[in-house]
mmCIF file of C-alpha atoms in Angstrom:
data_model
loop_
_atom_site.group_PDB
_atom_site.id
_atom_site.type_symbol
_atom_site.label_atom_id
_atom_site.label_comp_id
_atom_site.label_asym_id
_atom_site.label_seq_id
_atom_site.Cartn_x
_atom_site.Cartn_y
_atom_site.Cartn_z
ATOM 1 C CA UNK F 13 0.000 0.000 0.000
ATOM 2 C CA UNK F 14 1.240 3.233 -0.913
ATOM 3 C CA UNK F 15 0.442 6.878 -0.251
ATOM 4 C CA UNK F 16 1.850 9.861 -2.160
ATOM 5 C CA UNK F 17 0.377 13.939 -1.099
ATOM 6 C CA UNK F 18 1.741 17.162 -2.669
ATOM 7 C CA UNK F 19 0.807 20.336 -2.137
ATOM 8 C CA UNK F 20 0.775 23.969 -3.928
ATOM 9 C CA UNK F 21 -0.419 27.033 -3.061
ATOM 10 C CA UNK F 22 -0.697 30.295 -5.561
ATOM 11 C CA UNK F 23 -1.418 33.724 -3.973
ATOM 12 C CA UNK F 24 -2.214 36.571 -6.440
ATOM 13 C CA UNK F 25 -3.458 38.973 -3.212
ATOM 14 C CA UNK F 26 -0.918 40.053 -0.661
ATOM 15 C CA UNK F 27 -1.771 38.664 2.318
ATOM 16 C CA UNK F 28 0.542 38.293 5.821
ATOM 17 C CA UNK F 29 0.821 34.290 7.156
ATOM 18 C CA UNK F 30 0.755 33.648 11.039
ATOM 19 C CA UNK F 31 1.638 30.290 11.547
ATOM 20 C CA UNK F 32 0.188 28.299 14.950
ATOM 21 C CA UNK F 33 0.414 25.471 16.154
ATOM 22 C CA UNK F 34 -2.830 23.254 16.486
ATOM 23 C CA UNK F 35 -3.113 21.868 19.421
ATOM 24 C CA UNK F 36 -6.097 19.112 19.273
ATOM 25 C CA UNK F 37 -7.228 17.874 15.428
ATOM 26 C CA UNK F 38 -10.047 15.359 14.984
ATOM 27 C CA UNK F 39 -8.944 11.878 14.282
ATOM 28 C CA UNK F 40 -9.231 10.311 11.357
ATOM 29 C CA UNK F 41 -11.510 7.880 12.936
ATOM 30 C CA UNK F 42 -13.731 10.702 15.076
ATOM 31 C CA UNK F 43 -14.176 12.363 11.524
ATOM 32 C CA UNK F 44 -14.655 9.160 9.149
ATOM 33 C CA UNK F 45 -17.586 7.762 11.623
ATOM 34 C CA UNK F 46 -19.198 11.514 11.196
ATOM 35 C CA UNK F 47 -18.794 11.653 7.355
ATOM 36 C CA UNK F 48 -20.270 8.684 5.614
ATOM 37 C CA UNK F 49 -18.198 6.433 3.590
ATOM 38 C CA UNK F 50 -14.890 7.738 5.116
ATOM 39 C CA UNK F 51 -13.335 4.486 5.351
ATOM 40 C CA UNK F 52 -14.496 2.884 2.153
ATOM 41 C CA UNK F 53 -12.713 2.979 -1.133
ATOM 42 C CA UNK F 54 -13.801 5.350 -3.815
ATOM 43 C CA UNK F 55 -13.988 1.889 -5.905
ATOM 44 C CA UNK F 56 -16.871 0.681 -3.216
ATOM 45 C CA UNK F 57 -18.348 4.487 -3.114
ATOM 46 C CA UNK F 58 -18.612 6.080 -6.550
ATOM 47 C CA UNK F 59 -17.311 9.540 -7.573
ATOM 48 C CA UNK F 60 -20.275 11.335 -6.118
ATOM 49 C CA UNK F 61 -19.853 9.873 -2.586
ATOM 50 C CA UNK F 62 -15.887 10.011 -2.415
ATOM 51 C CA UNK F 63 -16.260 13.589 -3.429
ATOM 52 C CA UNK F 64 -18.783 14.501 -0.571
ATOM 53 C CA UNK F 65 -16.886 12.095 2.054
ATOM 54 C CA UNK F 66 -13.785 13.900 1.124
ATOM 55 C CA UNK F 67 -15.487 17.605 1.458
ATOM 56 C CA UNK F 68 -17.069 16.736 4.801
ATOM 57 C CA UNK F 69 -13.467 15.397 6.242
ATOM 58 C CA UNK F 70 -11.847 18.191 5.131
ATOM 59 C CA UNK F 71 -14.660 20.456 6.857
ATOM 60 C CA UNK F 72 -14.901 18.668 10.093
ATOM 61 C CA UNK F 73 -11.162 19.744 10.091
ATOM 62 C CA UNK F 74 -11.986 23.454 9.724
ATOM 63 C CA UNK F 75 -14.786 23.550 11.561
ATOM 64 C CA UNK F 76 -12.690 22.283 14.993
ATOM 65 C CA UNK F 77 -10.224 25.250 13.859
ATOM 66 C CA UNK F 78 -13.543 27.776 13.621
ATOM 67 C CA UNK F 79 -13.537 27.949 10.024
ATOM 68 C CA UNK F 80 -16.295 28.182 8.049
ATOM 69 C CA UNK F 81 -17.129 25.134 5.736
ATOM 70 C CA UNK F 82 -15.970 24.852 1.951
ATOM 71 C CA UNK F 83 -18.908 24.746 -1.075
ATOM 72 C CA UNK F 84 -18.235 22.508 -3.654
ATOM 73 C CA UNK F 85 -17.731 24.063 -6.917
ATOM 74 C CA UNK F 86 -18.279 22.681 -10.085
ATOM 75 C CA UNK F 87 -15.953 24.842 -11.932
ATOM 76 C CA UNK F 88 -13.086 23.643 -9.849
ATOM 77 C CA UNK F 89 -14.269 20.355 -9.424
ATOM 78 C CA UNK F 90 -14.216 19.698 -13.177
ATOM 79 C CA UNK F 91 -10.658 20.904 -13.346
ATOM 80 C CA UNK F 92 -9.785 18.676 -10.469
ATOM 81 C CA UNK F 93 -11.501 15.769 -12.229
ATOM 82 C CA UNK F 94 -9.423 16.602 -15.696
ATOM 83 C CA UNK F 95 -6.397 16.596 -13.567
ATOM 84 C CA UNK F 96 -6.429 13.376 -11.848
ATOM 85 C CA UNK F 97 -7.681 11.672 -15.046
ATOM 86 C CA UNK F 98 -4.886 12.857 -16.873
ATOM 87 C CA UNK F 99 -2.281 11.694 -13.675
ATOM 88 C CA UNK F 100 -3.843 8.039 -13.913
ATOM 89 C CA UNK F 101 -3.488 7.752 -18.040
ATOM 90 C CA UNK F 102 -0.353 9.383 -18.486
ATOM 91 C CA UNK F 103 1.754 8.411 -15.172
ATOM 92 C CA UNK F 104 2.993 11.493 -13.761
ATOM 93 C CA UNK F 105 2.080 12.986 -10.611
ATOM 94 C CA UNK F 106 2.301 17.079 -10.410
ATOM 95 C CA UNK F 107 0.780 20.374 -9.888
ATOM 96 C CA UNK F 108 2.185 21.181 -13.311
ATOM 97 C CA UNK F 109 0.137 19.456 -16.615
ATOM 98 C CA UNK F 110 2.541 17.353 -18.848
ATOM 99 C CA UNK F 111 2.730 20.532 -21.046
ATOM 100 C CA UNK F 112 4.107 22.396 -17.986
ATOM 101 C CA UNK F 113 1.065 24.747 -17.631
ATOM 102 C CA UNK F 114 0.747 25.369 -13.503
ATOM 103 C CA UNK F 115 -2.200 24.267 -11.621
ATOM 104 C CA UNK F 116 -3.380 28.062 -11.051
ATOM 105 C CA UNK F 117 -3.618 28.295 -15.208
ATOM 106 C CA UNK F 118 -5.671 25.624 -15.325
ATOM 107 C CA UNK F 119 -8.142 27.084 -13.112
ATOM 108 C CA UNK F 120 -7.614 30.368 -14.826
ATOM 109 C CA UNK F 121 -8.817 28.694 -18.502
ATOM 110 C CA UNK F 122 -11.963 27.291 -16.401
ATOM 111 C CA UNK F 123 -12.966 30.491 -16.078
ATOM 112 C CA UNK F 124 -13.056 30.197 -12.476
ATOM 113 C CA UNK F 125 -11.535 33.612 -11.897
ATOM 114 C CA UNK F 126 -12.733 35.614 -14.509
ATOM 115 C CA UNK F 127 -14.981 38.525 -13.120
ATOM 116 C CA UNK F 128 -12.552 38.604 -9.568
ATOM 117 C CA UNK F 129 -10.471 41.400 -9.124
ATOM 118 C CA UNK F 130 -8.655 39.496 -6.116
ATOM 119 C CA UNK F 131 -8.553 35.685 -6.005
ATOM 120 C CA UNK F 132 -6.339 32.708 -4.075
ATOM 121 C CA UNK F 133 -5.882 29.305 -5.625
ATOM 122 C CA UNK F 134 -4.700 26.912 -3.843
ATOM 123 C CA UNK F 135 -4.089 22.848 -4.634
ATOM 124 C CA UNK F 136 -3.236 19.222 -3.317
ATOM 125 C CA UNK F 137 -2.822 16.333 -4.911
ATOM 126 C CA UNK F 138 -2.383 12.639 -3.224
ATOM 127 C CA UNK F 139 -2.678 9.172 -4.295
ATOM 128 C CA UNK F 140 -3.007 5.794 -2.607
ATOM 129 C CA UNK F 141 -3.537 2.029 -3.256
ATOM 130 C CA UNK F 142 -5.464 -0.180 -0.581
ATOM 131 C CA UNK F 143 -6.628 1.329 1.909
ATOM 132 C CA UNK F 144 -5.084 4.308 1.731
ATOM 133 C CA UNK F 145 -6.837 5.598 -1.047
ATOM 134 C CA UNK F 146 -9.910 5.928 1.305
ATOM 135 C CA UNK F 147 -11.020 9.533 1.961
ATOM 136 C CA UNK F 148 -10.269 9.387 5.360
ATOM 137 C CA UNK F 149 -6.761 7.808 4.924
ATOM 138 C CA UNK F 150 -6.318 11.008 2.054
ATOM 139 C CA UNK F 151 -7.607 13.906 4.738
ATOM 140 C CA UNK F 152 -5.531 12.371 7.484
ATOM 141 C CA UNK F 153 -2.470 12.491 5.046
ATOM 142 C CA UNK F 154 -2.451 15.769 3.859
ATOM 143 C CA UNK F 155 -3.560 16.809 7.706
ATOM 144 C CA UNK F 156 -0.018 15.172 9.019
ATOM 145 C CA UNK F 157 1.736 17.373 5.708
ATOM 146 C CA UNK F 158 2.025 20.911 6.932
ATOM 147 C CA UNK F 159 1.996 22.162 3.462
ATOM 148 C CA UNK F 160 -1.649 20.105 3.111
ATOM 149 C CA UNK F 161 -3.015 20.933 6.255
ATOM 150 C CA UNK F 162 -2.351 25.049 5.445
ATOM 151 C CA UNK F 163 -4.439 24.855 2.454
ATOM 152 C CA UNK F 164 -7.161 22.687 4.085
ATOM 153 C CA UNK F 165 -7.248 25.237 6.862
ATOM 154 C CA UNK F 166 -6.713 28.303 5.178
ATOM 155 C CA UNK F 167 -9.774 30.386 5.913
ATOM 156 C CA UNK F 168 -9.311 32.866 2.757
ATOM 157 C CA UNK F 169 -10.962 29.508 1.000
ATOM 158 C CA UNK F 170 -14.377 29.226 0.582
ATOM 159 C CA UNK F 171 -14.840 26.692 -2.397
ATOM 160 C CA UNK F 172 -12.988 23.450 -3.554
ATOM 161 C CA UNK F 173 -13.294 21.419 -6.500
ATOM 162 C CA UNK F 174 -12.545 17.304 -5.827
ATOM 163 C CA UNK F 175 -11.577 15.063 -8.680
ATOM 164 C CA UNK F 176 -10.687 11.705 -8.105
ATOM 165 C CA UNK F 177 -9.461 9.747 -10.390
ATOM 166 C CA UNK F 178 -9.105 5.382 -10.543
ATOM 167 C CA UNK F 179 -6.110 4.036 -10.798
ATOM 168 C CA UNK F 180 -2.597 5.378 -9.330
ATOM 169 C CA UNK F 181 -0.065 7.247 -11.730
ATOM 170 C CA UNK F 182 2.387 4.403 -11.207
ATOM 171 C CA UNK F 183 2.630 1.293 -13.098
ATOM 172 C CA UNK F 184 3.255 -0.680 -10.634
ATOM 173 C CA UNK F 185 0.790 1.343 -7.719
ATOM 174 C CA UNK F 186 -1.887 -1.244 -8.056
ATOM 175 C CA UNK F 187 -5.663 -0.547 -7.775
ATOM 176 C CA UNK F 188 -6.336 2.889 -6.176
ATOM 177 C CA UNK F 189 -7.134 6.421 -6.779
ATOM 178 C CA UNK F 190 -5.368 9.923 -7.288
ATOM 179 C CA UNK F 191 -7.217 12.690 -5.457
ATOM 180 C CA UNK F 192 -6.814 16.495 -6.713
ATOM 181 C CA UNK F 193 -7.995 19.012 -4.652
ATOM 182 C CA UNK F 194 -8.202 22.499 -5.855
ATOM 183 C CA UNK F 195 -9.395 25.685 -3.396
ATOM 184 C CA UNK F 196 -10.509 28.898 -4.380
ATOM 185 C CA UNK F 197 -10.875 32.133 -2.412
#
């Protein structure tokens, strides 16, 4: 069983970071017995439920920092879906397409940003085989990645796109699924 996260974040509005230190975080298990289908693969769930397991993990993690909840968008969610497809048939795994255009240009050609005079992308990406390619094995990942865990809790966010993907972009990865995230202020 493998696991693989990466994170990315673009900021187009100047903004100043304070970093703290969270002291209690929901456990995996806590949150997967609140959000239904947390422990089940997105094989066993379908795209629809995976997606909304995913979202309500990652909220249940705001909401114990006080932050309000992330709306899914389609926008985004379509480009996160294009994303992780294209991870899975071409085996690569990056923020950057295989033509090199960054994850924030992507969203860009959705149109997601068009009519915003200020805006904050942000992005992770994580794959995993077994079972850890559940949703709650992917939130509790990227929760234990700093990098991860500051997008997921950064409360300029307000949307996300999810795009899973099945398969692994690894030939030899197994059965599985690569997760895209993408956030949007």
């Amino acid at each position: 069983m493998r696991s693989i996260i990466v994170s990315r974040f673009a900021r187009f509005v100047p903004a100043v970071f304070m970093f703290l230190v969270i002291a209690a975080a929901p456990s995996a298990a806590t949150a997967s017995t609140s959000c239904a289908g947390g422990d089940r693969s997105p094989a066993e769930l379908g795209g629809a439920a995976t997606r909304a397991s995913t979202l309500c993990l990652i909220n249940v993690q705001r909401r114990a920092e006080g932050l309000r909840p992330l709306r899914q968008s389609s926008r985004l969610r379509k480009v996160a879906l294009r994303h992780s497809r294209d991870m899975v048939s071409h085996r690569y795994f990056a923020h950057n397409s295989r033509s090199g255009t960054r994850f924030s240009a992507r969203i860009a050609r959705a149109g997601w940003m068009r009519g915003r005079s200020a805006w904050s992308v942000g992005e992770n990406l994580a794959w995993g085989s077994g079972t850890r390619s559940t949703p709650a094995s992917i939130v509790k990942a990227w929760m234990a990645s700093p990098p991860h865990r500051a997008n997921i809790l950064q409360g300029r966010f307000r949307v996300i796109g999810i795009g899973i993907g099945h398969g692994v972009p690894v030939s030899s990865g197994g059965a599985g699924a690569t997760y895209t995230t993408d956030f949007g202020s």
